[in-house]
Amino acid sequence: MGPILVVGGGVAGTATALALQQAGLQATVFEAYACGGDDAGAFLTLGANGMLALAELDTADVVAEGGFGLHTLELTDAEGTQLGARPLTSARPDVPGYQCLRRSELYRVLQAEVARRGAVVERGKRLVRAEPVDGGVRAVFSDGTSADGELLVGADGLRSTVRTVIDSAAPEPRYVGAQVFYGYASDAEPGGEVGVLHIMRGSTTAFGYTVDPEGRTWWFARLRGPEIDRARIAGTRPQQWRADLEAVFRGARIPAAGIVAATGQELFVTNAH
Ligand SMILES: Cc1cc2nc3c(=O)[nH]c(=O)nc-3n(C[C@H](O)[C@H](O)[C@H](O)COP(=O)(O)OP(=O)(O)OC[C@H]3O[C@@H](n4cnc5c(N)ncnc54)[C@H](O)[C@@H]3O)c2cc1C
């Protein structure tokens, strides 16, 4: 049998490759980027169910080493009034609970684990098309190379090329009306206890932050508004986004403006789909 071609080295692609390996099948992962992936600068929170899924693939512990644990969620409204606090518990005593880590780090750890267990991860391979060949499928990449396999698995994310290969009329992802900003700030007030995720929800904005073990504040903001086009995202400098966000949060009774102001170049923007 030929290898199973997995397109996309993100969460789904690496998890698929690990599961195929566990089942004794040979997988090769093709990832478009040389390192990282789409939105690689942003961070994410893996919930207890996500960590449980990773535990099934024997990867929960290595993923946890790449991030830091969260134990409490504190919710406030836009006025800063606390609405509640909830423990973020682990799904099973032997599995790490909620984790916060950079998307690029999650991809790196999972791709390294796939490679460590003997599968090939080929980076810089962007699938442009796929076609049936005798006994399987051929994947063709933007650098002109190709690979043959028995089966092709599309794990290439929101704007999947594989999806359009299978169904050229597949719908495009739909913008859901929220602009999302991420950043990392040093020496931001109010700081706080490591492991607490603070989320403030207003009617048109949400802001969340947590403090990592080195004392840096990781934050995100969601603003209701029109989709920001790719050219503007690529062409706008962090200080401009910072100024825009400070204007949104100035005067608010939550610490968002100060945290945004303490952010340097590490400020990322995306649209929610
Ligand atoms: C702003 C934002 C915040 C989020 N926050 C959270 C969170 O806190 N917690 C959570 O659990 N989830 C969160 N999510 C959702 C989570 O990121 C997705 O569910 C998850 O990344 C989907 O995994 P995936 O493998 O399908 O896609 P991705 O993780 O996007 O991976 C797709 C991979 O395919 C690669 N690729 C794309 N096209 C090609 C191609 N043609 N050829 C080869 N490779 C290709 C990409 O480079 C990428 O590495 C968030 C999503 C967004 C957008």
mmCIF file of C-alpha atoms and ligand atoms in Angstrom:
data_model
loop_
_atom_site.group_PDB
_atom_site.id
_atom_site.type_symbol
_atom_site.label_atom_id
_atom_site.label_comp_id
_atom_site.label_asym_id
_atom_site.label_seq_id
_atom_site.Cartn_x
_atom_site.Cartn_y
_atom_site.Cartn_z
ATOM 1 C CA MET A 1 0.000 0.000 0.000
ATOM 2 C CA GLY A 2 1.212 3.523 -0.743
ATOM 3 C CA PRO A 3 1.352 6.203 1.923
ATOM 4 C CA ILE A 4 -1.668 8.200 2.957
ATOM 5 C CA LEU A 5 -1.111 11.810 1.927
ATOM 6 C CA VAL A 6 -2.213 14.244 4.612
ATOM 7 C CA VAL A 7 -2.433 17.817 3.363
ATOM 8 C CA GLY A 8 -1.971 20.354 6.170
ATOM 9 C CA GLY A 9 0.313 20.152 9.180
ATOM 10 C CA GLY A 10 -2.031 21.919 11.601
ATOM 11 C CA VAL A 11 -4.089 20.419 14.380
ATOM 12 C CA ALA A 12 -6.210 18.093 12.239
ATOM 13 C CA GLY A 13 -3.384 17.013 9.908
ATOM 14 C CA THR A 14 -0.929 16.077 12.628
ATOM 15 C CA ALA A 15 -3.646 14.392 14.712
ATOM 16 C CA THR A 16 -4.697 12.387 11.647
ATOM 17 C CA ALA A 17 -1.107 11.353 10.929
ATOM 18 C CA LEU A 18 -0.591 10.291 14.558
ATOM 19 C CA ALA A 19 -3.816 8.268 14.526
ATOM 20 C CA LEU A 20 -2.873 6.622 11.226
ATOM 21 C CA GLN A 21 0.514 5.732 12.685
ATOM 22 C CA GLN A 22 -1.184 4.208 15.728
ATOM 23 C CA ALA A 23 -3.285 2.111 13.340
ATOM 24 C CA GLY A 24 -0.116 0.897 11.610
ATOM 25 C CA LEU A 25 -0.615 2.943 8.443
ATOM 26 C CA GLN A 26 2.054 5.021 6.752
ATOM 27 C CA ALA A 27 1.305 8.735 6.482
ATOM 28 C CA THR A 28 3.133 11.682 4.946
ATOM 29 C CA VAL A 29 2.165 15.205 5.987
ATOM 30 C CA PHE A 30 2.495 18.082 3.496
ATOM 31 C CA GLU A 31 2.468 21.539 5.070
ATOM 32 C CA ALA A 32 2.370 24.735 3.004
ATOM 33 C CA TYR A 33 4.546 26.820 5.304
ATOM 34 C CA ALA A 34 8.221 26.257 6.026
ATOM 35 C CA CYS A 35 7.385 26.782 9.693
ATOM 36 C CA GLY A 36 4.183 27.730 11.485
ATOM 37 C CA GLY A 37 0.979 28.071 9.501
ATOM 38 C CA ASP A 38 -1.928 30.451 9.006
ATOM 39 C CA ASP A 39 -2.372 32.721 12.048
ATOM 40 C CA ALA A 40 0.776 31.176 13.511
ATOM 41 C CA GLY A 41 1.445 34.175 15.757
ATOM 42 C CA ALA A 42 -1.832 33.840 17.575
ATOM 43 C CA PHE A 43 -2.379 31.677 20.618
ATOM 44 C CA LEU A 44 -5.137 29.334 21.548
ATOM 45 C CA THR A 45 -6.624 27.657 24.554
ATOM 46 C CA LEU A 46 -6.976 23.910 24.456
ATOM 47 C CA GLY A 47 -9.923 22.769 26.522
ATOM 48 C CA ALA A 48 -10.139 19.638 28.657
ATOM 49 C CA ASN A 49 -11.786 17.767 25.779
ATOM 50 C CA GLY A 50 -8.990 18.781 23.397
ATOM 51 C CA MET A 51 -6.366 17.591 25.855
ATOM 52 C CA LEU A 52 -8.258 14.313 26.220
ATOM 53 C CA ALA A 53 -8.192 13.872 22.440
ATOM 54 C CA LEU A 54 -4.447 14.559 22.446
ATOM 55 C CA ALA A 55 -4.023 12.018 25.269
ATOM 56 C CA GLU A 56 -5.578 9.379 23.007
ATOM 57 C CA LEU A 57 -2.693 10.112 20.646
ATOM 58 C CA ASP A 58 -0.132 10.103 23.479
ATOM 59 C CA THR A 59 0.678 13.745 22.874
ATOM 60 C CA ALA A 60 -1.041 15.562 25.768
ATOM 61 C CA ASP A 61 2.111 15.744 27.880
ATOM 62 C CA VAL A 62 4.406 17.080 25.131
ATOM 63 C CA VAL A 63 1.793 19.653 24.152
ATOM 64 C CA ALA A 64 1.440 20.736 27.794
ATOM 65 C CA GLU A 65 5.216 21.248 27.948
ATOM 66 C CA GLY A 66 4.896 23.728 25.069
ATOM 67 C CA GLY A 67 2.442 25.947 26.905
ATOM 68 C CA PHE A 68 1.142 26.679 30.379
ATOM 69 C CA GLY A 69 -1.865 25.458 32.290
ATOM 70 C CA LEU A 70 -5.031 27.413 33.020
ATOM 71 C CA HIS A 71 -7.021 26.586 36.149
ATOM 72 C CA THR A 72 -9.660 29.319 36.438
ATOM 73 C CA LEU A 73 -11.891 31.328 34.112
ATOM 74 C CA GLU A 74 -12.989 34.717 35.428
ATOM 75 C CA LEU A 75 -15.807 36.401 33.555
ATOM 76 C CA THR A 76 -16.659 40.082 33.834
ATOM 77 C CA ASP A 77 -18.989 42.380 31.942
ATOM 78 C CA ALA A 78 -17.892 45.486 30.040
ATOM 79 C CA GLU A 79 -18.125 47.531 33.247
ATOM 80 C CA GLY A 80 -15.606 45.276 34.946
ATOM 81 C CA THR A 81 -18.228 43.721 37.228
ATOM 82 C CA GLN A 82 -17.375 40.126 37.943
ATOM 83 C CA LEU A 83 -20.051 37.791 36.614
ATOM 84 C CA GLY A 84 -18.514 34.599 37.890
ATOM 85 C CA ALA A 85 -15.472 32.401 38.215
ATOM 86 C CA ARG A 86 -15.289 28.810 37.146
ATOM 87 C CA PRO A 87 -12.573 26.212 37.687
ATOM 88 C CA LEU A 88 -11.074 24.845 34.480
ATOM 89 C CA THR A 89 -10.699 21.234 35.414
ATOM 90 C CA SER A 90 -8.994 18.368 33.696
ATOM 91 C CA ALA A 91 -11.143 15.715 32.020
ATOM 92 C CA ARG A 92 -9.163 12.938 33.699
ATOM 93 C CA PRO A 93 -6.682 12.981 36.586
ATOM 94 C CA ASP A 94 -3.869 11.590 34.416
ATOM 95 C CA VAL A 95 -4.394 14.138 31.611
ATOM 96 C CA PRO A 96 -3.247 17.782 31.859
ATOM 97 C CA GLY A 97 -6.135 20.241 31.976
ATOM 98 C CA TYR A 98 -6.686 23.433 29.958
ATOM 99 C CA GLN A 99 -3.566 24.697 28.211
ATOM 100 C CA CYS A 100 -2.672 27.990 26.621
ATOM 101 C CA LEU A 101 -0.040 28.017 23.886
ATOM 102 C CA ARG A 102 0.953 29.671 20.677
ATOM 103 C CA ARG A 103 -0.499 28.137 17.572
ATOM 104 C CA SER A 104 2.996 27.921 16.041
ATOM 105 C CA GLU A 105 4.230 26.039 19.106
ATOM 106 C CA LEU A 106 1.306 23.604 18.969
ATOM 107 C CA TYR A 107 2.023 22.892 15.306
ATOM 108 C CA ARG A 108 5.762 22.554 15.983
ATOM 109 C CA VAL A 109 5.280 20.101 18.845
ATOM 110 C CA LEU A 110 2.743 17.974 16.983
ATOM 111 C CA GLN A 111 4.770 17.929 13.754
ATOM 112 C CA ALA A 112 7.900 16.951 15.715
ATOM 113 C CA GLU A 113 5.952 14.143 17.358
ATOM 114 C CA VAL A 114 4.714 12.879 13.976
ATOM 115 C CA ALA A 115 8.302 12.874 12.676
ATOM 116 C CA ARG A 116 9.684 11.301 15.869
ATOM 117 C CA ARG A 117 7.311 8.381 15.386
ATOM 118 C CA GLY A 118 8.615 7.758 11.903
ATOM 119 C CA ALA A 119 6.293 9.580 9.499
ATOM 120 C CA VAL A 120 7.540 12.202 7.063
ATOM 121 C CA VAL A 121 6.547 15.852 7.458
ATOM 122 C CA GLU A 122 7.334 17.829 4.318
ATOM 123 C CA ARG A 123 7.253 21.595 4.808
ATOM 124 C CA GLY A 124 6.988 24.237 2.116
ATOM 125 C CA LYS A 125 4.580 21.987 0.180
ATOM 126 C CA ARG A 126 1.417 23.852 -0.803
ATOM 127 C CA LEU A 127 -1.094 21.600 -2.540
ATOM 128 C CA VAL A 128 -2.487 23.187 -5.689
ATOM 129 C CA ARG A 129 -4.390 20.250 -7.157
ATOM 130 C CA ALA A 130 -4.924 16.513 -6.906
ATOM 131 C CA GLU A 131 -5.921 13.931 -9.467
ATOM 132 C CA PRO A 132 -6.713 10.223 -9.551
ATOM 133 C CA VAL A 133 -3.938 7.895 -10.747
ATOM 134 C CA ASP A 134 -3.818 4.117 -11.006
ATOM 135 C CA GLY A 135 -4.282 2.698 -7.518
ATOM 136 C CA GLY A 136 -4.551 6.019 -5.771
ATOM 137 C CA VAL A 137 -4.149 9.733 -5.991
ATOM 138 C CA ARG A 138 -1.498 12.259 -7.022
ATOM 139 C CA ALA A 139 -1.005 15.473 -5.054
ATOM 140 C CA VAL A 140 0.602 18.337 -6.956
ATOM 141 C CA PHE A 141 2.351 21.166 -5.122
ATOM 142 C CA SER A 142 3.056 24.789 -5.965
ATOM 143 C CA ASP A 143 6.808 24.111 -6.301
ATOM 144 C CA GLY A 144 6.075 21.774 -9.220
ATOM 145 C CA THR A 145 6.705 18.554 -7.295
ATOM 146 C CA SER A 146 4.119 15.847 -6.749
ATOM 147 C CA ALA A 147 3.517 12.824 -4.539
ATOM 148 C CA ASP A 148 1.500 9.669 -5.114
ATOM 149 C CA GLY A 149 -0.411 7.881 -2.403
ATOM 150 C CA GLU A 150 -3.273 5.567 -1.776
ATOM 151 C CA LEU A 151 -5.524 8.149 -0.213
ATOM 152 C CA LEU A 152 -5.543 11.931 0.197
ATOM 153 C CA VAL A 153 -6.740 13.492 3.442
ATOM 154 C CA GLY A 154 -7.612 17.186 3.395
ATOM 155 C CA ALA A 155 -6.603 18.824 6.673
ATOM 156 C CA ASP A 156 -5.718 22.152 5.118
ATOM 157 C CA GLY A 157 -7.894 24.339 7.257
ATOM 158 C CA LEU A 158 -10.551 26.927 6.679
ATOM 159 C CA ARG A 159 -9.704 27.716 3.049
ATOM 160 C CA SER A 160 -9.074 24.114 2.119
ATOM 161 C CA THR A 161 -7.772 23.456 -1.383
ATOM 162 C CA VAL A 162 -8.631 19.773 -0.985
ATOM 163 C CA ARG A 163 -12.267 20.697 -0.375
ATOM 164 C CA THR A 164 -12.432 22.555 -3.689
ATOM 165 C CA VAL A 165 -10.667 19.658 -5.453
ATOM 166 C CA ILE A 166 -13.413 17.351 -4.187
ATOM 167 C CA ASP A 167 -16.247 19.835 -4.742
ATOM 168 C CA SER A 168 -15.530 22.851 -6.905
ATOM 169 C CA ALA A 169 -18.848 24.357 -5.797
ATOM 170 C CA ALA A 170 -18.044 24.049 -2.087
ATOM 171 C CA PRO A 171 -19.053 27.228 -0.255
ATOM 172 C CA GLU A 172 -16.425 29.715 0.834
ATOM 173 C CA PRO A 173 -15.982 30.243 4.569
ATOM 174 C CA ARG A 174 -18.380 32.913 5.821
ATOM 175 C CA TYR A 175 -17.243 35.918 7.846
ATOM 176 C CA VAL A 176 -19.129 35.992 11.138
ATOM 177 C CA GLY A 177 -18.773 39.702 11.827
ATOM 178 C CA ALA A 178 -15.912 39.726 14.321
ATOM 179 C CA GLN A 179 -12.407 41.109 13.915
ATOM 180 C CA VAL A 180 -9.932 39.312 16.172
ATOM 181 C CA PHE A 181 -6.720 40.807 17.550
ATOM 182 C CA TYR A 182 -4.004 39.008 19.485
ATOM 183 C CA GLY A 183 -0.981 40.327 21.279
ATOM 184 C CA TYR A 184 1.710 39.745 23.856
ATOM 185 C CA ALA A 185 2.625 42.517 26.289
ATOM 186 C CA SER A 186 5.518 42.877 28.689
ATOM 187 C CA ASP A 187 5.111 44.675 32.018
ATOM 188 C CA ALA A 188 1.404 45.236 31.451
ATOM 189 C CA GLU A 189 -0.859 46.201 34.324
ATOM 190 C CA PRO A 190 -2.646 44.617 36.122
ATOM 191 C CA GLY A 191 -0.566 41.439 35.731
ATOM 192 C CA GLY A 192 -2.140 38.688 37.777
ATOM 193 C CA GLU A 193 -1.949 35.094 38.835
ATOM 194 C CA VAL A 194 -0.629 32.590 36.298
ATOM 195 C CA GLY A 195 -3.358 30.151 35.304
ATOM 196 C CA VAL A 196 -6.295 32.558 35.426
ATOM 197 C CA LEU A 197 -8.001 33.404 32.140
ATOM 198 C CA HIS A 198 -9.866 36.719 32.367
ATOM 199 C CA ILE A 199 -12.608 37.336 29.821
ATOM 200 C CA MET A 200 -14.669 40.520 29.600
ATOM 201 C CA ARG A 201 -17.730 40.412 27.404
ATOM 202 C CA GLY A 202 -19.565 43.475 26.181
ATOM 203 C CA SER A 203 -22.330 43.689 23.587
ATOM 204 C CA THR A 204 -19.955 44.481 20.687
ATOM 205 C CA THR A 205 -16.529 43.744 22.140
ATOM 206 C CA ALA A 206 -14.828 41.018 24.098
ATOM 207 C CA PHE A 207 -11.397 41.140 25.644
ATOM 208 C CA GLY A 208 -9.458 38.360 27.300
ATOM 209 C CA TYR A 209 -6.060 38.038 28.879
ATOM 210 C CA THR A 210 -3.891 35.739 30.889
ATOM 211 C CA VAL A 211 -0.378 35.988 32.299
ATOM 212 C CA ASP A 212 2.288 33.434 31.398
ATOM 213 C CA PRO A 213 4.874 32.066 33.864
ATOM 214 C CA GLU A 214 7.408 34.693 32.636
ATOM 215 C CA GLY A 215 4.998 37.495 33.515
ATOM 216 C CA ARG A 216 4.000 38.411 29.943
ATOM 217 C CA THR A 217 0.363 39.150 29.279
ATOM 218 C CA TRP A 218 -1.260 37.228 26.413
ATOM 219 C CA TRP A 219 -4.418 38.944 25.234
ATOM 220 C CA PHE A 220 -7.074 38.910 22.557
ATOM 221 C CA ALA A 221 -9.830 41.296 21.544
ATOM 222 C CA ARG A 222 -12.906 40.579 19.437
ATOM 223 C CA LEU A 223 -14.645 43.568 17.910
ATOM 224 C CA ARG A 224 -17.857 43.515 15.954
ATOM 225 C CA GLY A 225 -17.255 45.178 12.596
ATOM 226 C CA PRO A 226 -16.684 44.688 8.873
ATOM 227 C CA GLU A 227 -14.193 42.143 7.600
ATOM 228 C CA ILE A 228 -10.682 43.597 7.357
ATOM 229 C CA ASP A 229 -9.270 42.861 3.931
ATOM 230 C CA ARG A 230 -6.021 40.950 3.584
ATOM 231 C CA ALA A 231 -4.154 43.870 2.001
ATOM 232 C CA ARG A 232 -4.974 46.073 4.982
ATOM 233 C CA ILE A 233 -3.919 43.374 7.437
ATOM 234 C CA ALA A 234 -0.622 42.940 5.586
ATOM 235 C CA GLY A 235 -0.013 46.678 5.192
ATOM 236 C CA THR A 236 -0.884 47.983 8.651
ATOM 237 C CA ARG A 237 1.788 48.292 11.293
ATOM 238 C CA PRO A 238 1.261 47.138 14.899
ATOM 239 C CA GLN A 239 1.353 50.716 16.221
ATOM 240 C CA GLN A 240 -1.661 51.623 14.072
ATOM 241 C CA TRP A 241 -3.711 48.653 15.322
ATOM 242 C CA ARG A 242 -2.572 49.521 18.839
ATOM 243 C CA ALA A 243 -3.817 53.087 18.445
ATOM 244 C CA ASP A 244 -7.147 51.876 17.007
ATOM 245 C CA LEU A 245 -7.673 49.425 19.850
ATOM 246 C CA GLU A 246 -6.644 51.886 22.529
ATOM 247 C CA ALA A 247 -9.284 54.244 21.144
ATOM 248 C CA VAL A 248 -11.914 51.486 21.356
ATOM 249 C CA PHE A 249 -11.087 50.602 24.958
ATOM 250 C CA ARG A 250 -10.101 54.042 26.295
ATOM 251 C CA GLY A 251 -12.254 54.906 29.297
ATOM 252 C CA ALA A 252 -13.521 51.335 29.652
ATOM 253 C CA ARG A 253 -13.549 49.949 33.174
ATOM 254 C CA ILE A 254 -11.512 46.944 32.165
ATOM 255 C CA PRO A 255 -7.696 46.945 31.791
ATOM 256 C CA ALA A 256 -7.758 46.433 28.010
ATOM 257 C CA ALA A 257 -6.360 49.820 26.914
ATOM 258 C CA GLY A 258 -3.331 49.551 29.211
ATOM 259 C CA ILE A 259 -2.554 46.003 28.111
ATOM 260 C CA VAL A 260 -2.810 46.970 24.442
ATOM 261 C CA ALA A 261 -0.591 50.018 25.057
ATOM 262 C CA ALA A 262 2.096 47.786 26.614
ATOM 263 C CA THR A 263 2.205 45.587 23.505
ATOM 264 C CA GLY A 264 5.164 45.847 21.153
ATOM 265 C CA GLN A 265 5.479 44.418 17.655
ATOM 266 C CA GLU A 266 3.711 41.166 18.500
ATOM 267 C CA LEU A 267 0.201 42.194 17.553
ATOM 268 C CA PHE A 268 -1.753 40.041 15.103
ATOM 269 C CA VAL A 269 -5.044 40.574 13.326
ATOM 270 C CA THR A 270 -7.470 38.137 11.766
ATOM 271 C CA ASN A 271 -11.145 37.835 10.861
ATOM 272 C CA ALA A 272 -13.420 35.237 12.458
ATOM 273 C CA HIS A 273 -15.061 32.831 10.001
HETATM 274 C C1 LIG B 1 -8.950 33.584 15.705
HETATM 275 C C2 LIG B 1 -9.104 32.139 16.095
HETATM 276 C C3 LIG B 1 -9.014 31.760 17.434
HETATM 277 C C4 LIG B 1 -9.171 30.433 17.801
HETATM 278 N N1 LIG B 1 -9.046 30.090 19.110
HETATM 279 C C5 LIG B 1 -9.170 28.796 19.473
HETATM 280 C C6 LIG B 1 -8.989 28.391 20.822
HETATM 281 O O1 LIG B 1 -8.703 29.202 21.699
HETATM 282 N N2 LIG B 1 -9.116 27.076 21.116
HETATM 283 C C7 LIG B 1 -9.403 26.137 20.154
HETATM 284 O O2 LIG B 1 -9.488 24.944 20.464
HETATM 285 N N3 LIG B 1 -9.577 26.502 18.869
HETATM 286 C C8 LIG B 1 -9.468 27.791 18.518
HETATM 287 N N4 LIG B 1 -9.642 28.160 17.221
HETATM 288 C C9 LIG B 1 -10.012 27.140 16.261
HETATM 289 C C10 LIG B 1 -8.817 26.308 15.858
HETATM 290 O O3 LIG B 1 -7.743 27.159 15.505
HETATM 291 C C11 LIG B 1 -9.211 25.461 14.670
HETATM 292 O O4 LIG B 1 -10.330 24.681 15.016
HETATM 293 C C12 LIG B 1 -8.074 24.541 14.281
HETATM 294 O O5 LIG B 1 -6.886 25.265 14.017
HETATM 295 C C13 LIG B 1 -8.492 23.788 13.052
HETATM 296 O O6 LIG B 1 -7.468 22.872 12.768
HETATM 297 P P1 LIG B 1 -7.148 22.471 11.290
HETATM 298 O O7 LIG B 1 -6.003 21.528 11.354
HETATM 299 O O8 LIG B 1 -8.407 22.076 10.609
HETATM 300 O O9 LIG B 1 -6.695 23.816 10.579
HETATM 301 P P2 LIG B 1 -5.397 24.658 10.849
HETATM 302 O O10 LIG B 1 -4.965 24.534 12.260
HETATM 303 O O11 LIG B 1 -5.674 25.996 10.273
HETATM 304 O O12 LIG B 1 -4.285 23.927 9.966
HETATM 305 C C14 LIG B 1 -4.353 23.902 8.573
HETATM 306 C C15 LIG B 1 -2.937 23.734 8.072
HETATM 307 O O13 LIG B 1 -2.985 23.492 6.683
HETATM 308 C C16 LIG B 1 -1.994 24.275 6.049
HETATM 309 N N5 LIG B 1 -2.437 24.490 4.672
HETATM 310 C C17 LIG B 1 -3.401 25.327 4.223
HETATM 311 N N6 LIG B 1 -3.540 25.217 2.892
HETATM 312 C C18 LIG B 1 -2.636 24.289 2.491
HETATM 313 C C19 LIG B 1 -2.299 23.726 1.224
HETATM 314 N N7 LIG B 1 -2.927 24.101 0.093
HETATM 315 N N8 LIG B 1 -1.315 22.801 1.163
HETATM 316 C C20 LIG B 1 -0.664 22.397 2.297
HETATM 317 N N9 LIG B 1 -0.956 22.891 3.525
HETATM 318 C C21 LIG B 1 -1.928 23.821 3.621
HETATM 319 C C22 LIG B 1 -1.921 25.548 6.877
HETATM 320 O O14 LIG B 1 -0.696 26.225 6.699
HETATM 321 C C23 LIG B 1 -2.081 24.981 8.283
HETATM 322 O O15 LIG B 1 -0.846 24.624 8.857
HETATM 323 C C24 LIG B 1 -9.460 29.468 16.822
HETATM 324 C C25 LIG B 1 -9.544 29.848 15.479
HETATM 325 C C26 LIG B 1 -9.355 31.167 15.115
HETATM 326 C C27 LIG B 1 -9.431 31.564 13.657
#
